Amino acid sequence: MQLDCLNLVLLLICVHCFNYCWSENSQQQKVSALTVVDKTEENIGTRKEEATVEDDLDPEDMEVFYPTTEWKIVKPGQAIPAGLHVRINLETGKNEAKIPDDVSEKSGLKYWKQGSRQGMVNTDSKSFTAEELKRALKLMKQEGNTEIEEGHQEKVRETFRPIKELMEDFEAMNVVMETDMEVINKLVSKFNSSSVTLEDKIVALYDLEYYVHQVDNAQHLMAIGGLQLMINALNVTEPVIREHAAFVLGSALSGNPKVQIEAIEAGALQKLLVLLATDQPVAMKKKALFACSSMLRHFPFAQQQFLKLGGLQVLGQLFQAKGMESLRIRIMTLLYDMVMEKKLIQEAQDNSAEHKEKCHQYDEVNLLPPMLEQRWCMLVPQLLTSTEHDTREKVLRTMNLMISSCRSEYQAMQGLSSLLNMLQSEYEELAAEEQRGGEQDGYFLGLLNSANDIIKKLG
């Protein structure tokens, strides 16, 4: 390809330089690739050739000798194309020229005529059309920028991936792309299969828990029977399966009323309370408590059933059990949330029919009286000895909520007053530091206010 382009370039240079190569002495002319004449057509041996040459490629018209295969007189002033045999006729004294005898079609000399124009082309290397000559000019202009373009292309290759690779990736993505519903179907089918290993079942449950956080996905799990499958799995012999099934159940129930209703009707609450009341590993208890909390929050009917089934007693026993200290703050938080839910609903200024119905449902939930009966007034303050501010915050908050009913029990508790005074001093200092740092309504100021409220009400 490079050789062809070079030939084209040389050919064009010869075309434009031809006008400067003529002289009165034709014999001393340099080789030319293209000769154009304004002569009438003459015989050229036994063969004639016609070719089309565009006007923009024609050189300036000149008086040019038109050779034949026979000796022909060269008139004064005529230019003789290169490659001819030239002689002086001794009889006449005239200059004569002709095409060499060994010249043929293969020699590369080709004659053409267009109207009154005639000429001879040297086609030794290759015959080029006008369109090819134009392309040669274009290539010649582009070659100067080849190095720059190659550098730019290399930079583009480094920055962007080839379109072919991108299309292949997109195609592969489309092949493996599945909706959440389809994934849930496969995971449920995998868990329910008798041919998979225990490890495979655990992996399926782990993946399911991730998907059912979304409300629609949890409802789809319910629709395909997966929720009932999780509830049934709470009774299997493998503790690790029970644990992960409770985890999936808790995630599906959280903030999802439709799933909560389905689960309570399917007996999920009873099975969770059994797991909390019986001898189970701590990890199992945590997951069961999580599922139970998801079932009870913002669901007054489930809270009613919880009390009827002795759920508060189960939590009280779990709260006091050895080795279950990590669950105490979770239990207290759940009870606080349920008491607070009812209080906020009853205090809300809303006259809508929906709100009235909620109030009616929460009126049926009487959690605080049985908490007092089961000595929760004495259980909750025990957690104030924690060094964690978050735990203290939840305990102070719960004590404030119960203080109207637990005032006498708090006053009778040995060391509670001293503990509250110590917390008051600590949080005064921390709140002052917050204020010096520009926080006028900081976290520790809130804890200080809670401690002050309890001290004030007990005094």
Short mmCIF file of C-alpha atoms in Angstrom, two decimals, residues 5-391:
data_model
loop_
_atom_site.label_atom_id
_atom_site.label_comp_id
_atom_site.label_asym_id
_atom_site.label_seq_id
_atom_site.Cartn_x
_atom_site.Cartn_y
_atom_site.Cartn_z
CA CYS A 5 0.94 5.72 -2.60
CA LEU A 6 4.56 6.62 -3.39
CA ASN A 7 4.02 5.89 -7.06
CA LEU A 8 0.93 8.08 -7.10
CA VAL A 9 2.79 10.93 -5.44
CA LEU A 10 5.66 10.70 -7.94
CA LEU A 11 3.19 10.65 -10.80
CA LEU A 12 1.48 13.84 -9.59
CA ILE A 13 4.80 15.60 -9.13
CA CYS A 14 5.77 14.72 -12.69
CA VAL A 15 2.45 16.05 -13.99
CA HIS A 16 2.99 19.49 -12.46
CA CYS A 17 6.64 19.67 -13.33
CA PHE A 18 6.21 18.70 -16.97
CA ASN A 19 5.69 22.27 -18.20
CA TYR A 20 9.14 23.20 -17.05
CA CYS A 21 10.84 20.33 -18.80
CA TRP A 22 10.30 21.32 -22.42
CA SER A 23 12.94 22.96 -24.58
CA GLU A 24 13.71 23.60 -28.23
CA ASN A 25 16.14 20.69 -28.17
CA SER A 26 13.79 17.80 -27.61
CA GLN A 27 16.60 15.31 -27.41
CA GLN A 28 17.79 16.82 -24.09
CA GLN A 29 14.42 16.67 -22.29
CA LYS A 30 14.05 14.84 -19.00
CA VAL A 31 11.65 11.89 -18.62
CA SER A 32 7.97 12.90 -18.27
CA ALA A 33 5.02 10.82 -17.17
CA LEU A 34 2.27 12.72 -18.98
CA THR A 35 2.26 14.62 -22.31
CA VAL A 36 -0.73 16.64 -23.51
CA VAL A 37 -1.04 18.14 -27.07
CA ASP A 38 -3.58 20.15 -29.05
CA LYS A 39 -3.45 18.12 -32.28
CA THR A 40 -5.91 16.27 -34.41
CA GLU A 41 -6.11 12.55 -34.27
CA GLU A 42 -3.43 10.63 -36.23
CA ASN A 43 -2.82 6.94 -36.77
CA ILE A 44 -0.66 5.26 -34.18
CA GLY A 45 0.47 2.04 -35.87
CA THR A 46 -2.31 -0.52 -35.95
CA ARG A 47 -3.96 0.39 -32.58
CA LYS A 48 -5.77 3.40 -31.10
CA GLU A 49 -6.47 3.99 -27.38
CA GLU A 50 -8.87 6.47 -25.83
CA ALA A 51 -8.85 7.55 -22.24
CA THR A 52 -10.61 10.17 -20.17
CA VAL A 53 -8.54 12.71 -18.32
CA GLU A 54 -10.30 15.39 -16.17
CA ASP A 55 -9.61 19.02 -17.07
CA ASP A 56 -8.23 19.84 -13.64
CA LEU A 57 -5.43 17.34 -14.26
CA ASP A 58 -4.45 18.69 -17.73
CA PRO A 59 -1.20 20.70 -17.92
CA GLU A 60 -0.94 23.89 -19.98
CA ASP A 61 -1.51 23.27 -23.69
CA MET A 62 1.75 23.11 -25.73
CA GLU A 63 2.92 22.37 -29.32
CA VAL A 64 3.93 18.75 -28.88
CA PHE A 65 5.33 16.23 -31.39
CA TYR A 66 2.91 13.34 -31.90
CA PRO A 67 4.96 10.17 -32.65
CA THR A 68 4.09 7.10 -34.70
CA THR A 69 5.83 3.82 -35.42
CA GLU A 70 7.27 5.39 -38.56
CA TRP A 71 9.93 8.09 -38.81
CA LYS A 72 8.27 11.48 -38.71
CA ILE A 73 9.69 14.98 -39.14
CA VAL A 74 9.95 17.07 -35.98
CA LYS A 75 8.94 20.63 -36.74
CA PRO A 76 10.85 23.51 -35.21
CA GLY A 77 9.51 24.35 -31.74
CA GLN A 78 7.83 21.01 -31.21
CA ALA A 79 8.47 19.21 -27.93
CA ILE A 80 9.44 15.56 -28.23
CA PRO A 81 8.19 13.14 -25.58
CA ALA A 82 10.86 11.17 -23.83
CA GLY A 83 11.61 7.59 -24.85
CA LEU A 84 11.48 8.10 -28.66
CA HIS A 85 14.16 7.25 -31.20
CA VAL A 86 15.51 10.50 -32.69
CA ARG A 87 17.73 11.00 -35.79
CA ILE A 88 18.81 13.58 -38.37
CA ASN A 89 17.85 12.63 -41.89
CA LEU A 90 21.10 13.13 -43.82
CA GLU A 91 19.21 13.46 -47.11
CA THR A 92 16.84 16.19 -45.97
CA GLY A 93 18.69 17.55 -42.89
CA LYS A 94 15.48 17.36 -40.89
CA ASN A 95 15.09 16.03 -37.35
CA GLU A 96 12.93 12.88 -37.27
CA ALA A 97 11.56 10.72 -34.46
CA LYS A 98 9.49 7.59 -34.02
CA ILE A 99 8.34 5.11 -31.45
CA PRO A 100 11.03 2.50 -30.81
CA ASP A 101 10.46 -0.77 -32.60
CA ASP A 102 10.50 -2.77 -29.37
CA VAL A 103 7.74 -0.69 -27.78
CA SER A 104 4.47 -2.58 -27.20
CA GLU A 105 1.45 -2.42 -24.96
CA LYS A 106 3.58 -3.76 -22.16
CA SER A 107 6.12 -0.96 -22.45
CA GLY A 108 3.82 1.41 -20.66
CA LEU A 109 3.33 4.07 -23.42
CA LYS A 110 -0.37 4.64 -23.85
CA TYR A 111 -2.06 7.15 -26.19
CA TRP A 112 -5.34 8.96 -25.62
CA LYS A 113 -7.61 11.52 -27.31
CA GLN A 114 -10.37 13.79 -26.00
CA GLY A 115 -11.82 16.18 -28.51
CA SER A 116 -8.93 18.21 -29.91
CA ARG A 117 -6.63 17.06 -27.13
CA GLN A 118 -4.22 14.18 -27.54
CA GLY A 119 -1.41 12.76 -25.47
CA MET A 120 0.76 9.88 -24.33
CA VAL A 121 0.90 8.42 -20.80
CA ASN A 122 3.70 6.39 -19.27
CA THR A 123 2.00 3.49 -17.49
CA ASP A 124 5.07 1.42 -16.70
CA SER A 125 4.17 1.05 -13.02
CA LYS A 126 0.42 1.23 -13.00
CA SER A 127 -2.50 2.91 -14.76
CA PHE A 128 -4.37 5.30 -12.50
CA THR A 129 -7.82 6.76 -12.94
CA ALA A 130 -8.66 10.36 -12.09
CA GLU A 131 -10.47 9.21 -8.94
CA GLU A 132 -7.38 7.31 -7.86
CA LEU A 133 -5.26 10.41 -8.37
CA LYS A 134 -7.64 12.39 -6.14
CA ARG A 135 -7.38 9.76 -3.45
CA ALA A 136 -3.60 9.89 -3.75
CA LEU A 137 -3.66 13.62 -3.11
CA LYS A 138 -5.88 13.09 -0.06
CA LEU A 139 -3.58 10.40 1.30
CA MET A 140 -0.58 12.63 0.73
CA LYS A 141 -2.19 15.36 2.88
CA GLN A 142 -3.11 12.89 5.61
CA GLU A 143 0.30 11.28 5.88
CA GLY A 144 1.69 14.36 7.61
CA ASN A 145 -0.77 13.91 10.46
CA THR A 146 -0.38 10.13 10.75
CA GLU A 147 1.88 10.26 13.78
CA ILE A 148 -0.41 12.70 15.61
CA GLU A 149 -3.51 10.64 14.79
CA GLU A 150 -1.85 7.43 15.93
CA GLY A 151 -0.95 9.06 19.24
CA HIS A 152 -4.51 10.29 19.67
CA GLN A 153 -5.92 6.86 18.83
CA GLU A 154 -3.61 5.21 21.33
CA LYS A 155 -4.79 7.65 24.01
CA VAL A 156 -8.40 6.88 23.14
CA ARG A 157 -7.69 3.15 23.36
CA GLU A 158 -6.24 3.62 26.83
CA THR A 159 -9.15 5.77 28.03
CA PHE A 160 -12.11 3.91 26.53
CA ARG A 161 -12.83 0.26 26.07
CA PRO A 162 -13.51 -0.99 22.51
CA ILE A 163 -17.17 -0.97 21.56
CA LYS A 164 -16.98 -4.66 20.77
CA GLU A 165 -15.97 -5.48 24.33
CA LEU A 166 -18.68 -3.23 25.74
CA MET A 167 -21.32 -4.89 23.60
CA GLU A 168 -20.13 -8.29 24.72
CA ASP A 169 -20.38 -7.20 28.36
CA PHE A 170 -23.86 -5.79 27.85
CA GLU A 171 -24.93 -8.99 26.18
CA ALA A 172 -23.54 -11.04 29.02
CA MET A 173 -25.28 -8.80 31.56
CA ASN A 174 -28.58 -9.22 29.80
CA VAL A 175 -28.19 -12.96 29.84
CA VAL A 176 -27.64 -13.15 33.60
CA MET A 177 -29.89 -10.26 34.61
CA GLU A 178 -32.74 -11.37 36.86
CA THR A 179 -35.40 -9.56 38.83
CA ASP A 180 -35.53 -9.77 42.62
CA MET A 181 -38.65 -11.90 42.33
CA GLU A 182 -36.88 -14.42 40.11
CA VAL A 183 -33.94 -14.59 42.50
CA ILE A 184 -36.28 -15.12 45.46
CA ASN A 185 -38.04 -17.92 43.58
CA LYS A 186 -34.74 -19.69 42.98
CA LEU A 187 -33.57 -19.23 46.57
CA VAL A 188 -36.81 -20.60 48.00
CA SER A 189 -36.67 -23.53 45.59
CA LYS A 190 -33.06 -24.18 46.58
CA PHE A 191 -33.84 -24.06 50.31
CA ASN A 192 -36.82 -26.36 49.89
CA SER A 193 -34.93 -28.90 47.83
CA SER A 194 -34.07 -32.23 49.47
CA SER A 195 -31.01 -32.69 47.28
CA VAL A 196 -28.98 -29.69 48.51
CA THR A 197 -26.57 -29.70 51.41
CA LEU A 198 -27.03 -27.99 54.76
CA GLU A 199 -24.46 -25.41 53.74
CA ASP A 200 -26.41 -24.64 50.55
CA LYS A 201 -29.58 -24.13 52.59
CA ILE A 202 -27.81 -21.70 54.89
CA VAL A 203 -26.47 -19.74 51.91
CA ALA A 204 -29.98 -19.58 50.45
CA LEU A 205 -31.37 -18.22 53.74
CA TYR A 206 -28.56 -15.70 54.01
CA ASP A 207 -29.31 -14.38 50.52
CA LEU A 208 -33.06 -14.35 51.16
CA GLU A 209 -32.60 -12.14 54.22
CA TYR A 210 -30.89 -9.56 52.01
CA TYR A 211 -33.77 -9.41 49.52
CA VAL A 212 -36.77 -9.41 51.90
CA HIS A 213 -35.81 -6.10 53.48
CA GLN A 214 -37.80 -4.53 50.65
CA VAL A 215 -41.55 -4.49 51.21
CA ASP A 216 -42.46 -5.83 47.77
CA ASN A 217 -39.93 -8.64 47.97
CA ALA A 218 -41.20 -9.71 51.38
CA GLN A 219 -44.75 -9.78 50.08
CA HIS A 220 -43.62 -11.83 47.10
CA LEU A 221 -41.97 -14.30 49.48
CA MET A 222 -45.32 -14.55 51.24
CA ALA A 223 -47.21 -15.01 47.96
CA ILE A 224 -45.09 -17.96 46.80
CA GLY A 225 -45.29 -19.76 50.16
CA GLY A 226 -41.81 -18.79 51.30
CA LEU A 227 -43.02 -17.07 54.48
CA GLN A 228 -44.75 -20.23 55.66
CA LEU A 229 -41.60 -22.13 54.78
CA MET A 230 -39.59 -19.85 57.09
CA ILE A 231 -42.13 -20.26 59.91
CA ASN A 232 -42.01 -24.04 59.56
CA ALA A 233 -38.20 -23.91 59.62
CA LEU A 234 -38.38 -22.56 63.19
CA ASN A 235 -39.15 -26.14 64.26
CA VAL A 236 -36.39 -28.01 62.39
CA THR A 237 -33.71 -29.90 64.29
CA GLU A 238 -30.69 -27.96 62.97
CA PRO A 239 -30.14 -24.90 65.21
CA VAL A 240 -28.34 -23.00 62.44
CA ILE A 241 -31.36 -23.37 60.15
CA ARG A 242 -33.71 -22.13 62.88
CA GLU A 243 -31.43 -19.16 63.49
CA HIS A 244 -31.25 -18.07 59.84
CA ALA A 245 -34.95 -18.73 59.26
CA ALA A 246 -35.78 -16.41 62.21
CA PHE A 247 -33.46 -13.81 60.71
CA VAL A 248 -35.26 -13.97 57.34
CA LEU A 249 -38.61 -13.81 59.11
CA GLY A 250 -37.61 -10.74 61.15
CA SER A 251 -36.44 -8.86 58.05
CA ALA A 252 -39.61 -9.73 56.14
CA LEU A 253 -41.89 -8.63 59.01
CA SER A 254 -40.19 -5.29 59.71
CA GLY A 255 -42.52 -2.43 58.78
CA ASN A 256 -44.64 -4.67 56.56
CA PRO A 257 -48.24 -4.92 57.84
CA LYS A 258 -49.40 -7.44 55.21
CA VAL A 259 -46.62 -9.85 56.11
CA GLN A 260 -47.18 -9.24 59.85
CA ILE A 261 -50.84 -10.24 59.51
CA GLU A 262 -50.00 -13.33 57.49
CA ALA A 263 -47.30 -14.38 59.95
CA ILE A 264 -49.42 -14.00 63.09
CA GLU A 265 -52.24 -15.96 61.48
CA ALA A 266 -49.74 -18.69 60.59
CA GLY A 267 -48.65 -19.04 64.24
CA ALA A 268 -45.22 -17.41 63.93
CA LEU A 269 -45.49 -15.56 67.27
CA GLN A 270 -46.07 -18.73 69.29
CA LYS A 271 -43.05 -20.45 67.73
CA LEU A 272 -40.81 -17.44 68.34
CA LEU A 273 -41.82 -17.27 72.01
CA VAL A 274 -41.03 -20.97 72.36
CA LEU A 275 -37.52 -20.34 71.03
CA LEU A 276 -37.09 -17.47 73.53
CA ALA A 277 -38.38 -19.54 76.46
CA THR A 278 -36.40 -22.72 75.83
CA ASP A 279 -32.72 -23.53 76.02
CA GLN A 280 -31.18 -22.11 72.86
CA PRO A 281 -27.81 -20.62 71.89
CA VAL A 282 -27.46 -16.84 72.39
CA ALA A 283 -27.23 -16.32 68.62
CA MET A 284 -30.54 -18.13 68.19
CA LYS A 285 -32.15 -16.04 70.93
CA LYS A 286 -30.98 -12.80 69.29
CA LYS A 287 -32.53 -13.71 65.95
CA ALA A 288 -35.77 -14.87 67.58
CA LEU A 289 -36.00 -11.65 69.62
CA PHE A 290 -35.38 -9.65 66.45
CA ALA A 291 -38.21 -11.46 64.66
CA CYS A 292 -40.50 -11.05 67.68
CA SER A 293 -39.77 -7.30 67.83
CA SER A 294 -40.49 -6.93 64.09
CA MET A 295 -43.80 -8.72 64.62
CA LEU A 296 -44.92 -6.56 67.57
CA ARG A 297 -43.92 -3.03 66.55
CA HIS A 298 -46.83 -0.92 65.20
CA PHE A 299 -49.11 -3.97 65.30
CA PRO A 300 -51.47 -3.70 68.30
CA PHE A 301 -53.26 -6.97 67.54
CA ALA A 302 -49.94 -8.84 67.76
CA GLN A 303 -49.19 -7.03 71.03
CA GLN A 304 -52.50 -8.26 72.43
CA GLN A 305 -51.63 -11.82 71.43
CA PHE A 306 -48.16 -11.38 72.92
CA LEU A 307 -49.66 -10.59 76.32
CA LYS A 308 -52.20 -13.42 76.08
CA LEU A 309 -49.47 -15.94 75.24
CA GLY A 310 -47.37 -14.89 78.27
CA GLY A 311 -44.79 -13.07 76.16
CA LEU A 312 -44.00 -10.50 78.86
CA GLN A 313 -43.15 -13.28 81.32
CA VAL A 314 -40.90 -14.90 78.71
CA LEU A 315 -39.01 -11.64 78.24
CA GLY A 316 -38.75 -11.15 82.02
CA GLN A 317 -37.16 -14.58 82.46
CA LEU A 318 -34.82 -13.96 79.53
CA PHE A 319 -33.86 -10.57 80.98
CA GLN A 320 -32.72 -12.19 84.23
CA ALA A 321 -31.14 -15.31 82.76
CA LYS A 322 -27.38 -15.77 83.10
CA GLY A 323 -25.38 -15.39 79.92
CA MET A 324 -28.11 -13.29 78.31
CA GLU A 325 -26.81 -9.88 79.41
CA SER A 326 -26.34 -8.82 75.77
CA LEU A 327 -30.11 -9.19 75.23
CA ARG A 328 -31.23 -7.03 78.16
CA ILE A 329 -30.99 -3.69 76.41
CA ARG A 330 -32.85 -5.15 73.39
CA ILE A 331 -35.66 -6.41 75.61
CA MET A 332 -35.98 -3.10 77.47
CA THR A 333 -35.98 -1.16 74.18
CA LEU A 334 -38.79 -3.33 72.81
CA LEU A 335 -40.95 -2.79 75.87
CA TYR A 336 -40.27 0.95 75.85
CA ASP A 337 -41.24 1.16 72.15
CA MET A 338 -44.54 -0.61 72.73
CA VAL A 339 -45.48 1.59 75.70
CA MET A 340 -44.43 4.73 73.80
CA GLU A 341 -46.42 3.75 70.70
CA LYS A 342 -49.65 3.70 72.66
CA LYS A 343 -48.86 6.98 74.40
CA LEU A 344 -48.10 8.81 71.14
CA ILE A 345 -51.24 7.49 69.46
CA GLN A 346 -53.43 8.55 72.37
CA GLU A 347 -51.85 12.02 72.60
CA ALA A 348 -52.00 12.74 68.87
CA GLN A 349 -54.44 15.46 67.79
CA ASP A 350 -56.19 13.60 65.01
CA ASN A 351 -59.95 13.24 64.56
CA SER A 352 -59.86 11.02 61.47
CA ALA A 353 -61.69 7.70 61.44
CA GLU A 354 -58.42 5.87 60.84
CA HIS A 355 -56.83 7.41 63.92
CA LYS A 356 -59.87 6.60 66.05
CA GLU A 357 -59.62 2.99 64.96
CA LYS A 358 -55.94 2.91 65.96
CA CYS A 359 -56.76 4.34 69.35
CA HIS A 360 -59.42 1.68 69.83
CA GLN A 361 -56.92 -1.06 68.96
CA TYR A 362 -54.25 0.28 71.34
CA ASP A 363 -56.84 0.61 74.12
CA GLU A 364 -56.94 -3.17 74.10
CA VAL A 365 -53.19 -3.34 74.79
CA ASN A 366 -52.47 -2.90 78.50
CA LEU A 367 -48.75 -3.50 78.73
CA LEU A 368 -47.75 -1.24 81.63
CA PRO A 369 -49.88 -2.89 84.39
CA PRO A 370 -48.44 -6.38 83.86
CA MET A 371 -44.94 -4.86 83.67
CA LEU A 372 -45.48 -3.41 87.16
CA GLU A 373 -46.82 -6.73 88.41
CA GLN A 374 -43.77 -8.57 87.10
CA ARG A 375 -41.38 -6.17 88.89
CA TRP A 376 -40.06 -4.42 85.79
CA CYS A 377 -39.78 -1.31 87.95
CA MET A 378 -36.89 -3.07 89.71
CA LEU A 379 -35.39 -4.69 86.59
CA VAL A 380 -34.93 -1.63 84.38
CA PRO A 381 -32.80 0.57 86.72
CA GLN A 382 -30.24 -2.26 87.03
CA LEU A 383 -28.91 -1.29 83.59
CA LEU A 384 -27.88 2.19 84.77
CA THR A 385 -24.59 0.68 85.92
CA SER A 386 -23.56 0.31 82.28
CA THR A 387 -20.65 2.45 81.11
CA GLU A 388 -22.23 2.97 77.68
CA HIS A 389 -24.02 6.27 77.20
CA ASP A 390 -26.43 4.73 74.70
CA THR A 391 -27.59 2.14 77.25
#
